[in-house]
Amino acid sequence: MTTTAPAPAGRFAGVELGGTKVVVTLADGLDIVDQRSLATTSPDETLSAAVDIVAAWDRQAPIAAIGIASFGPIRVDPAAPDYGTILDTPKPGWTGARVVAPFASRFASPVALDTDVNGAGIAEAEFGAGRGCRTIVYLTIGTGVGGGVIVNGQPVTGRLHPEIGHMSLRRAAGDGFVGACHFHRDCVEGLLSGPALRARFGRDPATVDPADPGWAAVASDLAELLAVLMLALSPDRIIVGGSVALGQPDVVARAAILAAERLVIYIADYDLTALSCIVAPPALKQDAGPLGAILLAVRAAQRGTPGVTTGLRSVALRDSAGHR
């Protein structure tokens, strides 16, 4: 997507709230100038620590807006009475946690909320592997599996938000793995997430040889997901990130080949040449999530109320000791 608006002025805070860690980022415009990381523990402890970090920055110079990109499922509709509340989640203690309220009650600045995958997807669409694309899907495969759909720079939401990780798909023939999802057993997350792969292999998947035959079923499961996303959304790009995906690039490549084989018998446009371009790693790598949270803040400041708008131009990430 090409943008023409000038780069934003002001100081913005972004909070990428993940199931394992939280990354709190300060940006001057779109230049990241400070960043702190902390473990995701209880809601009170975690959110209080994040609020305190932002408050310290705000005392130095006012923060124009705050963007929160959170794990879910979470209520992202500002009109809903439970806006900003995490819904039923396997993360202990977090069901019912109010994510927006601690920030909205502490700061006068606008506070924007979206999912972590939508935030990362916005950043990749604006500055990364999805730049110039009309429709992208950002997948993260790590502790969980999530997916954000971005169309013309805007995240797709409706009654809630896409829950791509909890779709149930056709299984690989002969695969007896029962799955590891707390809710659905063998949904996408129950088959492809880090905990699911640990259960499948009986050890840390990062230590499993890429030639291990067990990866064949994993590649087939991921291929099925890629094929369904192509048929349902026809995206220009599917960006596959997360610790598991980035740690096993051979599996992602095998999945793209299998997806092309399944798709091309119906749609010739979706051959291996096409899928090899459509399926891509994140260009922003670990900066996608933090930058996405900053973009949510920028868009909220442009509106003056919680939410998102379009209109950004460029980004420069500071590369100095301890900061990205």
PDB file of C-alpha atoms in Angstrom:
ATOM      1  CA  MET A   1       0.000   0.000   0.000  1.00  0.00           C
ATOM      2  CA  THR A   2       1.388   3.406  -0.939  1.00  0.00           C
ATOM      3  CA  THR A   3       0.805   6.302   1.443  1.00  0.00           C
ATOM      4  CA  THR A   4       1.289   9.998   0.882  1.00  0.00           C
ATOM      5  CA  ALA A   5       0.629  11.636   4.258  1.00  0.00           C
ATOM      6  CA  PRO A   6       3.567  13.199   6.092  1.00  0.00           C
ATOM      7  CA  ALA A   7       5.259  11.246   8.827  1.00  0.00           C
ATOM      8  CA  PRO A   8       3.584  11.904  12.200  1.00  0.00           C
ATOM      9  CA  ALA A   9       5.028  14.250  14.797  1.00  0.00           C
ATOM     10  CA  GLY A  10       4.949  13.513  18.502  1.00  0.00           C
ATOM     11  CA  ARG A  11       5.852  10.822  20.999  1.00  0.00           C
ATOM     12  CA  PHE A  12       3.926   7.567  20.873  1.00  0.00           C
ATOM     13  CA  ALA A  13       3.877   4.513  23.127  1.00  0.00           C
ATOM     14  CA  GLY A  14       3.155   0.990  21.961  1.00  0.00           C
ATOM     15  CA  VAL A  15       2.415  -2.068  24.080  1.00  0.00           C
ATOM     16  CA  GLU A  16       2.729  -5.466  22.412  1.00  0.00           C
ATOM     17  CA  LEU A  17       1.043  -7.774  24.899  1.00  0.00           C
ATOM     18  CA  GLY A  18       1.946 -11.383  24.213  1.00  0.00           C
ATOM     19  CA  GLY A  19       1.202 -14.559  26.092  1.00  0.00           C
ATOM     20  CA  THR A  20       4.856 -14.932  27.113  1.00  0.00           C
ATOM     21  CA  LYS A  21       6.264 -11.412  27.166  1.00  0.00           C
ATOM     22  CA  VAL A  22       5.295  -7.773  26.799  1.00  0.00           C
ATOM     23  CA  VAL A  23       7.274  -5.294  24.712  1.00  0.00           C
ATOM     24  CA  VAL A  24       6.722  -1.627  25.586  1.00  0.00           C
ATOM     25  CA  THR A  25       8.034   0.793  22.973  1.00  0.00           C
ATOM     26  CA  LEU A  26       8.554   4.542  22.794  1.00  0.00           C
ATOM     27  CA  ALA A  27       8.734   6.228  19.401  1.00  0.00           C
ATOM     28  CA  ASP A  28       9.494   9.774  18.358  1.00  0.00           C
ATOM     29  CA  GLY A  29       7.280   9.916  15.305  1.00  0.00           C
ATOM     30  CA  LEU A  30       8.068   6.524  13.835  1.00  0.00           C
ATOM     31  CA  ASP A  31      11.625   6.332  15.156  1.00  0.00           C
ATOM     32  CA  ILE A  32      11.878   3.821  17.989  1.00  0.00           C
ATOM     33  CA  VAL A  33      13.935   5.484  20.720  1.00  0.00           C
ATOM     34  CA  ASP A  34      13.384   3.223  23.735  1.00  0.00           C
ATOM     35  CA  GLN A  35      12.051  -0.260  24.332  1.00  0.00           C
ATOM     36  CA  ARG A  36      11.497  -2.406  27.417  1.00  0.00           C
ATOM     37  CA  SER A  37      10.587  -6.074  27.702  1.00  0.00           C
ATOM     38  CA  LEU A  38       8.956  -7.856  30.631  1.00  0.00           C
ATOM     39  CA  ALA A  39       7.441 -11.258  31.296  1.00  0.00           C
ATOM     40  CA  THR A  40       3.696 -11.773  31.048  1.00  0.00           C
ATOM     41  CA  THR A  41       2.708 -12.866  34.550  1.00  0.00           C
ATOM     42  CA  SER A  42      -0.593 -11.950  36.223  1.00  0.00           C
ATOM     43  CA  PRO A  43      -2.769  -9.232  34.650  1.00  0.00           C
ATOM     44  CA  ASP A  44      -2.347  -6.823  37.572  1.00  0.00           C
ATOM     45  CA  GLU A  45       1.430  -7.210  37.772  1.00  0.00           C
ATOM     46  CA  THR A  46       1.992  -7.150  34.015  1.00  0.00           C
ATOM     47  CA  LEU A  47      -0.287  -4.261  33.111  1.00  0.00           C
ATOM     48  CA  SER A  48       0.814  -2.170  36.106  1.00  0.00           C
ATOM     49  CA  ALA A  49       4.449  -2.571  35.077  1.00  0.00           C
ATOM     50  CA  ALA A  50       3.647  -1.577  31.485  1.00  0.00           C
ATOM     51  CA  VAL A  51       1.644   1.457  32.653  1.00  0.00           C
ATOM     52  CA  ASP A  52       4.534   2.540  34.886  1.00  0.00           C
ATOM     53  CA  ILE A  53       6.972   2.383  31.977  1.00  0.00           C
ATOM     54  CA  VAL A  54       4.718   4.559  29.826  1.00  0.00           C
ATOM     55  CA  ALA A  55       4.129   6.941  32.740  1.00  0.00           C
ATOM     56  CA  ALA A  56       7.882   7.456  33.175  1.00  0.00           C
ATOM     57  CA  TRP A  57       8.183   8.364  29.496  1.00  0.00           C
ATOM     58  CA  ASP A  58       5.137  10.634  29.734  1.00  0.00           C
ATOM     59  CA  ARG A  59       6.764  12.564  32.594  1.00  0.00           C
ATOM     60  CA  GLN A  60       9.779  13.259  30.396  1.00  0.00           C
ATOM     61  CA  ALA A  61       7.590  14.608  27.579  1.00  0.00           C
ATOM     62  CA  PRO A  62       3.893  14.064  26.864  1.00  0.00           C
ATOM     63  CA  ILE A  63       2.823  10.906  25.066  1.00  0.00           C
ATOM     64  CA  ALA A  64       0.451  11.776  22.216  1.00  0.00           C
ATOM     65  CA  ALA A  65      -1.274   8.385  22.100  1.00  0.00           C
ATOM     66  CA  ILE A  66      -0.898   4.760  23.178  1.00  0.00           C
ATOM     67  CA  GLY A  67      -1.413   1.685  21.038  1.00  0.00           C
ATOM     68  CA  ILE A  68      -2.037  -1.773  22.491  1.00  0.00           C
ATOM     69  CA  ALA A  69      -1.616  -4.890  20.345  1.00  0.00           C
ATOM     70  CA  SER A  70      -2.800  -7.761  22.514  1.00  0.00           C
ATOM     71  CA  PHE A  71      -3.114 -11.506  22.421  1.00  0.00           C
ATOM     72  CA  GLY A  72      -6.692 -12.728  22.415  1.00  0.00           C
ATOM     73  CA  PRO A  73      -9.410 -13.451  21.993  1.00  0.00           C
ATOM     74  CA  ILE A  74     -10.168  -9.911  23.078  1.00  0.00           C
ATOM     75  CA  ARG A  75     -13.072  -7.528  22.586  1.00  0.00           C
ATOM     76  CA  VAL A  76     -11.899  -4.957  20.052  1.00  0.00           C
ATOM     77  CA  ASP A  77     -15.218  -3.179  19.357  1.00  0.00           C
ATOM     78  CA  PRO A  78     -15.081   0.190  21.179  1.00  0.00           C
ATOM     79  CA  ALA A  79     -18.903   0.227  21.328  1.00  0.00           C
ATOM     80  CA  ALA A  80     -19.069  -3.031  23.286  1.00  0.00           C
ATOM     81  CA  PRO A  81     -19.614  -2.765  27.071  1.00  0.00           C
ATOM     82  CA  ASP A  82     -16.677  -5.114  27.671  1.00  0.00           C
ATOM     83  CA  TYR A  83     -14.359  -3.371  25.209  1.00  0.00           C
ATOM     84  CA  GLY A  84     -10.724  -4.170  25.907  1.00  0.00           C
ATOM     85  CA  THR A  85     -11.501  -7.323  27.881  1.00  0.00           C
ATOM     86  CA  ILE A  86      -9.792 -10.625  27.182  1.00  0.00           C
ATOM     87  CA  LEU A  87     -12.312 -13.398  26.586  1.00  0.00           C
ATOM     88  CA  ASP A  88     -11.969 -17.103  27.386  1.00  0.00           C
ATOM     89  CA  THR A  89      -8.271 -17.936  27.087  1.00  0.00           C
ATOM     90  CA  PRO A  90      -6.050 -20.804  28.244  1.00  0.00           C
ATOM     91  CA  LYS A  91      -3.606 -18.229  29.638  1.00  0.00           C
ATOM     92  CA  PRO A  92      -4.079 -18.719  33.415  1.00  0.00           C
ATOM     93  CA  GLY A  93      -5.662 -15.753  35.160  1.00  0.00           C
ATOM     94  CA  TRP A  94      -6.234 -13.683  32.026  1.00  0.00           C
ATOM     95  CA  THR A  95      -9.846 -14.509  31.193  1.00  0.00           C
ATOM     96  CA  GLY A  96     -11.796 -11.331  31.929  1.00  0.00           C
ATOM     97  CA  ALA A  97      -8.659  -9.185  32.233  1.00  0.00           C
ATOM     98  CA  ARG A  98      -9.285  -5.550  31.308  1.00  0.00           C
ATOM     99  CA  VAL A  99      -6.386  -4.531  29.088  1.00  0.00           C
ATOM    100  CA  VAL A 100      -7.375  -1.015  28.027  1.00  0.00           C
ATOM    101  CA  ALA A 101      -8.751   0.259  31.352  1.00  0.00           C
ATOM    102  CA  PRO A 102      -5.426   0.610  33.244  1.00  0.00           C
ATOM    103  CA  PHE A 103      -4.076   2.866  30.482  1.00  0.00           C
ATOM    104  CA  ALA A 104      -7.282   4.799  29.805  1.00  0.00           C
ATOM    105  CA  SER A 105      -7.679   5.609  33.502  1.00  0.00           C
ATOM    106  CA  ARG A 106      -4.064   6.779  33.881  1.00  0.00           C
ATOM    107  CA  PHE A 107      -3.546   8.826  30.721  1.00  0.00           C
ATOM    108  CA  ALA A 108      -5.554  11.537  28.988  1.00  0.00           C
ATOM    109  CA  SER A 109      -4.089  10.520  25.625  1.00  0.00           C
ATOM    110  CA  PRO A 110      -6.094   8.356  23.196  1.00  0.00           C
ATOM    111  CA  VAL A 111      -5.623   4.607  23.693  1.00  0.00           C
ATOM    112  CA  ALA A 112      -6.061   2.297  20.689  1.00  0.00           C
ATOM    113  CA  LEU A 113      -6.531  -1.462  20.829  1.00  0.00           C
ATOM    114  CA  ASP A 114      -6.243  -4.293  18.355  1.00  0.00           C
ATOM    115  CA  THR A 115      -4.963  -7.837  18.306  1.00  0.00           C
ATOM    116  CA  ASP A 116      -1.250  -8.560  18.262  1.00  0.00           C
ATOM    117  CA  VAL A 117      -1.484 -10.179  14.825  1.00  0.00           C
ATOM    118  CA  ASN A 118      -3.472  -7.273  13.397  1.00  0.00           C
ATOM    119  CA  GLY A 119      -0.855  -4.888  14.746  1.00  0.00           C
ATOM    120  CA  ALA A 120       1.987  -6.839  13.203  1.00  0.00           C
ATOM    121  CA  GLY A 121       0.012  -7.180   9.981  1.00  0.00           C
ATOM    122  CA  ILE A 122      -0.533  -3.410   9.784  1.00  0.00           C
ATOM    123  CA  ALA A 123       3.209  -2.852  10.166  1.00  0.00           C
ATOM    124  CA  GLU A 124       4.108  -5.446   7.532  1.00  0.00           C
ATOM    125  CA  ALA A 125       1.496  -4.008   5.149  1.00  0.00           C
ATOM    126  CA  GLU A 126       2.824  -0.499   5.620  1.00  0.00           C
ATOM    127  CA  PHE A 127       6.569  -1.066   5.697  1.00  0.00           C
ATOM    128  CA  GLY A 128       7.389  -4.760   5.314  1.00  0.00           C
ATOM    129  CA  ALA A 129       6.670  -7.858   3.272  1.00  0.00           C
ATOM    130  CA  GLY A 130       3.115  -6.731   2.518  1.00  0.00           C
ATOM    131  CA  ARG A 131       3.981  -3.315   1.165  1.00  0.00           C
ATOM    132  CA  GLY A 132       2.158  -2.648  -2.106  1.00  0.00           C
ATOM    133  CA  CYS A 133      -0.355  -5.442  -1.472  1.00  0.00           C
ATOM    134  CA  ARG A 134      -4.098  -4.921  -1.282  1.00  0.00           C
ATOM    135  CA  THR A 135      -4.822  -7.921   0.935  1.00  0.00           C
ATOM    136  CA  ILE A 136      -2.443  -9.712   3.252  1.00  0.00           C
ATOM    137  CA  VAL A 137      -2.723 -12.325   5.957  1.00  0.00           C
ATOM    138  CA  TYR A 138      -0.237 -12.160   8.807  1.00  0.00           C
ATOM    139  CA  LEU A 139       0.198 -15.538  10.515  1.00  0.00           C
ATOM    140  CA  THR A 140       2.163 -16.060  13.678  1.00  0.00           C
ATOM    141  CA  ILE A 141       3.082 -19.592  14.707  1.00  0.00           C
ATOM    142  CA  GLY A 142       4.633 -19.688  18.148  1.00  0.00           C
ATOM    143  CA  THR A 143       3.200 -20.253  21.609  1.00  0.00           C
ATOM    144  CA  GLY A 144      -0.171 -20.038  19.854  1.00  0.00           C
ATOM    145  CA  VAL A 145      -1.319 -19.596  16.271  1.00  0.00           C
ATOM    146  CA  GLY A 146      -2.990 -16.348  15.256  1.00  0.00           C
ATOM    147  CA  GLY A 147      -3.866 -14.612  12.056  1.00  0.00           C
ATOM    148  CA  GLY A 148      -4.646 -11.037  11.088  1.00  0.00           C
ATOM    149  CA  VAL A 149      -6.270 -10.039   7.808  1.00  0.00           C
ATOM    150  CA  ILE A 150      -5.330  -6.606   6.464  1.00  0.00           C
ATOM    151  CA  VAL A 151      -7.174  -5.080   3.493  1.00  0.00           C
ATOM    152  CA  ASN A 152      -5.949  -1.768   2.073  1.00  0.00           C
ATOM    153  CA  GLY A 153      -3.992  -1.155   5.263  1.00  0.00           C
ATOM    154  CA  GLN A 154      -6.951  -1.761   7.587  1.00  0.00           C
ATOM    155  CA  PRO A 155      -7.473  -4.799   9.836  1.00  0.00           C
ATOM    156  CA  VAL A 156     -10.580  -6.858   9.183  1.00  0.00           C
ATOM    157  CA  THR A 157     -12.839  -7.128  12.207  1.00  0.00           C
ATOM    158  CA  GLY A 158     -16.522  -7.839  12.627  1.00  0.00           C
ATOM    159  CA  ARG A 159     -18.430  -9.116  15.606  1.00  0.00           C
ATOM    160  CA  LEU A 160     -15.020 -10.021  17.046  1.00  0.00           C
ATOM    161  CA  HIS A 161     -11.820 -10.589  15.065  1.00  0.00           C
ATOM    162  CA  PRO A 162     -10.552 -13.472  12.929  1.00  0.00           C
ATOM    163  CA  GLU A 163      -9.563 -16.565  14.925  1.00  0.00           C
ATOM    164  CA  ILE A 164      -7.621 -18.341  12.212  1.00  0.00           C
ATOM    165  CA  GLY A 165      -5.712 -20.434  14.735  1.00  0.00           C
ATOM    166  CA  HIS A 166      -8.866 -22.182  15.881  1.00  0.00           C
ATOM    167  CA  MET A 167     -10.170 -23.362  12.548  1.00  0.00           C
ATOM    168  CA  SER A 168     -10.461 -27.115  12.053  1.00  0.00           C
ATOM    169  CA  LEU A 169      -9.041 -28.361   8.769  1.00  0.00           C
ATOM    170  CA  ARG A 170      -8.543 -31.607   6.884  1.00  0.00           C
ATOM    171  CA  ARG A 171      -5.905 -33.715   8.601  1.00  0.00           C
ATOM    172  CA  ALA A 172      -2.936 -35.447   7.000  1.00  0.00           C
ATOM    173  CA  ALA A 173      -3.790 -39.029   6.074  1.00  0.00           C
ATOM    174  CA  GLY A 174      -2.700 -41.512   8.735  1.00  0.00           C
ATOM    175  CA  ASP A 175      -1.686 -38.878  11.295  1.00  0.00           C
ATOM    176  CA  GLY A 176      -2.806 -40.078  14.720  1.00  0.00           C
ATOM    177  CA  PHE A 177      -1.720 -37.035  16.728  1.00  0.00           C
ATOM    178  CA  VAL A 178      -4.782 -35.966  18.741  1.00  0.00           C
ATOM    179  CA  GLY A 179      -3.805 -32.301  19.002  1.00  0.00           C
ATOM    180  CA  ALA A 180      -3.086 -30.055  21.975  1.00  0.00           C
ATOM    181  CA  CYS A 181      -5.623 -27.200  21.934  1.00  0.00           C
ATOM    182  CA  HIS A 182      -7.323 -26.621  25.289  1.00  0.00           C
ATOM    183  CA  PHE A 183     -10.644 -26.037  23.490  1.00  0.00           C
ATOM    184  CA  HIS A 184     -10.609 -27.970  20.198  1.00  0.00           C
ATOM    185  CA  ARG A 185      -7.795 -30.512  20.386  1.00  0.00           C
ATOM    186  CA  ASP A 186      -6.773 -30.671  16.707  1.00  0.00           C
ATOM    187  CA  CYS A 187      -7.574 -27.192  15.397  1.00  0.00           C
ATOM    188  CA  VAL A 188      -4.762 -25.297  13.669  1.00  0.00           C
ATOM    189  CA  GLU A 189      -3.292 -24.136  16.981  1.00  0.00           C
ATOM    190  CA  GLY A 190      -3.620 -27.626  18.428  1.00  0.00           C
ATOM    191  CA  LEU A 191      -1.520 -28.973  15.563  1.00  0.00           C
ATOM    192  CA  LEU A 192       1.025 -26.268  14.742  1.00  0.00           C
ATOM    193  CA  SER A 193       1.771 -24.215  17.869  1.00  0.00           C
ATOM    194  CA  GLY A 194       4.966 -24.645  19.857  1.00  0.00           C
ATOM    195  CA  PRO A 195       3.223 -26.563  22.687  1.00  0.00           C
ATOM    196  CA  ALA A 196       1.481 -28.774  20.106  1.00  0.00           C
ATOM    197  CA  LEU A 197       4.757 -29.619  18.397  1.00  0.00           C
ATOM    198  CA  ARG A 198       6.375 -30.340  21.751  1.00  0.00           C
ATOM    199  CA  ALA A 199       3.538 -32.768  22.479  1.00  0.00           C
ATOM    200  CA  ARG A 200       3.866 -34.342  19.036  1.00  0.00           C
ATOM    201  CA  PHE A 201       7.636 -34.849  19.169  1.00  0.00           C
ATOM    202  CA  GLY A 202       8.012 -35.275  22.904  1.00  0.00           C
ATOM    203  CA  ARG A 203      10.663 -32.570  23.118  1.00  0.00           C
ATOM    204  CA  ASP A 204      11.429 -28.982  22.145  1.00  0.00           C
ATOM    205  CA  PRO A 205      10.631 -28.768  18.401  1.00  0.00           C
ATOM    206  CA  ALA A 206      13.663 -26.505  17.919  1.00  0.00           C
ATOM    207  CA  THR A 207      15.839 -29.544  18.643  1.00  0.00           C
ATOM    208  CA  VAL A 208      14.087 -31.810  16.111  1.00  0.00           C
ATOM    209  CA  ASP A 209      16.076 -32.491  12.938  1.00  0.00           C
ATOM    210  CA  PRO A 210      14.410 -30.910   9.868  1.00  0.00           C
ATOM    211  CA  ALA A 211      14.733 -34.341   8.204  1.00  0.00           C
ATOM    212  CA  ASP A 212      12.655 -36.021  10.915  1.00  0.00           C
ATOM    213  CA  PRO A 213       9.682 -37.751   9.201  1.00  0.00           C
ATOM    214  CA  GLY A 214       7.326 -36.209  11.766  1.00  0.00           C
ATOM    215  CA  TRP A 215       7.617 -32.878   9.992  1.00  0.00           C
ATOM    216  CA  ALA A 216       5.738 -34.300   6.986  1.00  0.00           C
ATOM    217  CA  ALA A 217       2.417 -34.195   8.834  1.00  0.00           C
ATOM    218  CA  VAL A 218       3.203 -30.722  10.167  1.00  0.00           C
ATOM    219  CA  ALA A 219       3.955 -29.441   6.653  1.00  0.00           C
ATOM    220  CA  SER A 220       0.707 -31.003   5.438  1.00  0.00           C
ATOM    221  CA  ASP A 221      -1.278 -29.265   8.200  1.00  0.00           C
ATOM    222  CA  LEU A 222       0.288 -25.910   7.397  1.00  0.00           C
ATOM    223  CA  ALA A 223      -0.296 -26.486   3.677  1.00  0.00           C
ATOM    224  CA  GLU A 224      -3.981 -27.081   4.365  1.00  0.00           C
ATOM    225  CA  LEU A 225      -4.152 -23.779   6.237  1.00  0.00           C
ATOM    226  CA  LEU A 226      -2.384 -21.917   3.423  1.00  0.00           C
ATOM    227  CA  ALA A 227      -4.717 -23.439   0.827  1.00  0.00           C
ATOM    228  CA  VAL A 228      -7.840 -22.507   2.799  1.00  0.00           C
ATOM    229  CA  LEU A 229      -6.616 -18.931   3.237  1.00  0.00           C
ATOM    230  CA  MET A 230      -5.959 -18.666  -0.501  1.00  0.00           C
ATOM    231  CA  LEU A 231      -9.426 -19.966  -1.350  1.00  0.00           C
ATOM    232  CA  ALA A 232     -11.247 -17.887   1.256  1.00  0.00           C
ATOM    233  CA  LEU A 233      -9.395 -14.572   0.986  1.00  0.00           C
ATOM    234  CA  SER A 234      -7.238 -14.662  -2.173  1.00  0.00           C
ATOM    235  CA  PRO A 235      -4.511 -12.607  -0.451  1.00  0.00           C
ATOM    236  CA  ASP A 236      -1.632 -11.049  -2.324  1.00  0.00           C
ATOM    237  CA  ARG A 237       0.682 -12.151   0.481  1.00  0.00           C
ATOM    238  CA  ILE A 238       0.611 -14.585   3.396  1.00  0.00           C
ATOM    239  CA  ILE A 239       3.313 -13.566   5.850  1.00  0.00           C
ATOM    240  CA  VAL A 240       4.303 -16.408   8.150  1.00  0.00           C
ATOM    241  CA  GLY A 241       6.086 -15.350  11.333  1.00  0.00           C
ATOM    242  CA  GLY A 242       6.451 -16.450  14.929  1.00  0.00           C
ATOM    243  CA  SER A 243       9.183 -18.402  16.684  1.00  0.00           C
ATOM    244  CA  VAL A 244       8.124 -21.794  15.335  1.00  0.00           C
ATOM    245  CA  ALA A 245       7.744 -20.656  11.732  1.00  0.00           C
ATOM    246  CA  LEU A 246      10.987 -18.684  11.695  1.00  0.00           C
ATOM    247  CA  GLY A 247      12.782 -21.563  13.413  1.00  0.00           C
ATOM    248  CA  GLN A 248      11.611 -24.097  10.807  1.00  0.00           C
ATOM    249  CA  PRO A 249      11.768 -22.329   7.417  1.00  0.00           C
ATOM    250  CA  ASP A 250      12.110 -25.673   5.603  1.00  0.00           C
ATOM    251  CA  VAL A 251       8.699 -26.734   6.900  1.00  0.00           C
ATOM    252  CA  VAL A 252       7.122 -23.492   5.676  1.00  0.00           C
ATOM    253  CA  ALA A 253       8.736 -23.979   2.246  1.00  0.00           C
ATOM    254  CA  ARG A 254       7.468 -27.584   2.079  1.00  0.00           C
ATOM    255  CA  ALA A 255       4.003 -26.398   3.056  1.00  0.00           C
ATOM    256  CA  ALA A 256       3.960 -23.851   0.227  1.00  0.00           C
ATOM    257  CA  ILE A 257       4.824 -26.611  -2.252  1.00  0.00           C
ATOM    258  CA  LEU A 258       2.061 -28.860  -0.936  1.00  0.00           C
ATOM    259  CA  ALA A 259      -0.446 -26.002  -0.936  1.00  0.00           C
ATOM    260  CA  ALA A 260       0.360 -25.225  -4.559  1.00  0.00           C
ATOM    261  CA  GLU A 261      -0.161 -28.890  -5.495  1.00  0.00           C
ATOM    262  CA  ARG A 262      -3.591 -28.854  -3.848  1.00  0.00           C
ATOM    263  CA  LEU A 263      -4.652 -25.526  -5.346  1.00  0.00           C
ATOM    264  CA  VAL A 264      -3.367 -25.711  -8.906  1.00  0.00           C
ATOM    265  CA  ILE A 265      -5.698 -28.548  -9.888  1.00  0.00           C
ATOM    266  CA  TYR A 266      -8.528 -26.022  -9.542  1.00  0.00           C
ATOM    267  CA  ILE A 267      -6.923 -22.583 -10.016  1.00  0.00           C
ATOM    268  CA  ALA A 268      -3.961 -22.489 -12.358  1.00  0.00           C
ATOM    269  CA  ASP A 269      -2.926 -19.082 -10.994  1.00  0.00           C
ATOM    270  CA  TYR A 270      -1.983 -20.698  -7.689  1.00  0.00           C
ATOM    271  CA  ASP A 271       0.957 -22.716  -8.956  1.00  0.00           C
ATOM    272  CA  LEU A 272       4.274 -23.137  -7.165  1.00  0.00           C
ATOM    273  CA  THR A 273       5.764 -20.025  -8.766  1.00  0.00           C
ATOM    274  CA  ALA A 274       2.893 -17.947  -7.421  1.00  0.00           C
ATOM    275  CA  LEU A 275       2.832 -19.556  -3.959  1.00  0.00           C
ATOM    276  CA  SER A 276       6.593 -19.103  -3.613  1.00  0.00           C
ATOM    277  CA  CYS A 277       6.006 -15.339  -3.864  1.00  0.00           C
ATOM    278  CA  ILE A 278       2.754 -15.189  -1.908  1.00  0.00           C
ATOM    279  CA  VAL A 279       4.051 -17.080   1.147  1.00  0.00           C
ATOM    280  CA  ALA A 280       6.839 -15.025   2.709  1.00  0.00           C
ATOM    281  CA  PRO A 281       8.569 -14.412   6.052  1.00  0.00           C
ATOM    282  CA  PRO A 282       8.055 -11.085   7.848  1.00  0.00           C
ATOM    283  CA  ALA A 283      10.438  -8.421   6.606  1.00  0.00           C
ATOM    284  CA  LEU A 284      10.309  -6.575   9.943  1.00  0.00           C
ATOM    285  CA  LYS A 285      11.020  -9.745  11.940  1.00  0.00           C
ATOM    286  CA  GLN A 286      10.698  -9.098  15.700  1.00  0.00           C
ATOM    287  CA  ASP A 287       9.978  -5.392  15.087  1.00  0.00           C
ATOM    288  CA  ALA A 288       6.619  -6.076  13.401  1.00  0.00           C
ATOM    289  CA  GLY A 289       4.635  -6.343  16.638  1.00  0.00           C
ATOM    290  CA  PRO A 290       6.142  -3.352  18.470  1.00  0.00           C
ATOM    291  CA  LEU A 291       5.947  -1.184  15.374  1.00  0.00           C
ATOM    292  CA  GLY A 292       2.353  -2.280  14.839  1.00  0.00           C
ATOM    293  CA  ALA A 293       1.475  -1.077  18.330  1.00  0.00           C
ATOM    294  CA  ILE A 294       3.104   2.273  17.563  1.00  0.00           C
ATOM    295  CA  LEU A 295       1.090   2.552  14.336  1.00  0.00           C
ATOM    296  CA  LEU A 296      -2.101   1.947  16.298  1.00  0.00           C
ATOM    297  CA  ALA A 297      -1.116   4.838  18.557  1.00  0.00           C
ATOM    298  CA  VAL A 298      -0.312   7.107  15.617  1.00  0.00           C
ATOM    299  CA  ARG A 299      -3.647   6.391  13.982  1.00  0.00           C
ATOM    300  CA  ALA A 300      -5.468   6.985  17.263  1.00  0.00           C
ATOM    301  CA  ALA A 301      -3.750  10.359  17.624  1.00  0.00           C
ATOM    302  CA  GLN A 302      -4.771  11.287  14.099  1.00  0.00           C
ATOM    303  CA  ARG A 303      -8.393  10.614  15.021  1.00  0.00           C
ATOM    304  CA  GLY A 304      -8.169  11.863  18.589  1.00  0.00           C
ATOM    305  CA  THR A 305     -10.163   8.870  19.819  1.00  0.00           C
ATOM    306  CA  PRO A 306      -9.457   5.145  20.208  1.00  0.00           C
ATOM    307  CA  GLY A 307      -9.317   3.432  16.856  1.00  0.00           C
ATOM    308  CA  VAL A 308      -7.268   3.388  13.674  1.00  0.00           C
ATOM    309  CA  THR A 309      -6.986   5.498  10.551  1.00  0.00           C
ATOM    310  CA  THR A 310      -4.834   5.371   7.455  1.00  0.00           C
ATOM    311  CA  GLY A 311      -2.103   7.737   6.438  1.00  0.00           C
ATOM    312  CA  LEU A 312       1.545   7.022   7.210  1.00  0.00           C
ATOM    313  CA  ARG A 313       4.578   7.409   5.056  1.00  0.00           C
ATOM    314  CA  SER A 314       7.922   6.178   6.337  1.00  0.00           C
ATOM    315  CA  VAL A 315       9.686   4.506   9.205  1.00  0.00           C
ATOM    316  CA  ALA A 316      13.219   4.375  10.530  1.00  0.00           C
ATOM    317  CA  LEU A 317      14.087   1.955  13.293  1.00  0.00           C
ATOM    318  CA  ARG A 318      16.892   3.063  15.539  1.00  0.00           C
ATOM    319  CA  ASP A 319      19.741   0.576  15.572  1.00  0.00           C
ATOM    320  CA  SER A 320      21.697   1.150  18.748  1.00  0.00           C
ATOM    321  CA  ALA A 321      22.737  -0.858  21.780  1.00  0.00           C
ATOM    322  CA  GLY A 322      19.673  -2.397  23.396  1.00  0.00           C
ATOM    323  CA  HIS A 323      17.194  -0.707  21.068  1.00  0.00           C
ATOM    324  CA  ARG A 324      15.680  -1.583  17.717  1.00  0.00           C
TER     325      ARG A 324
END
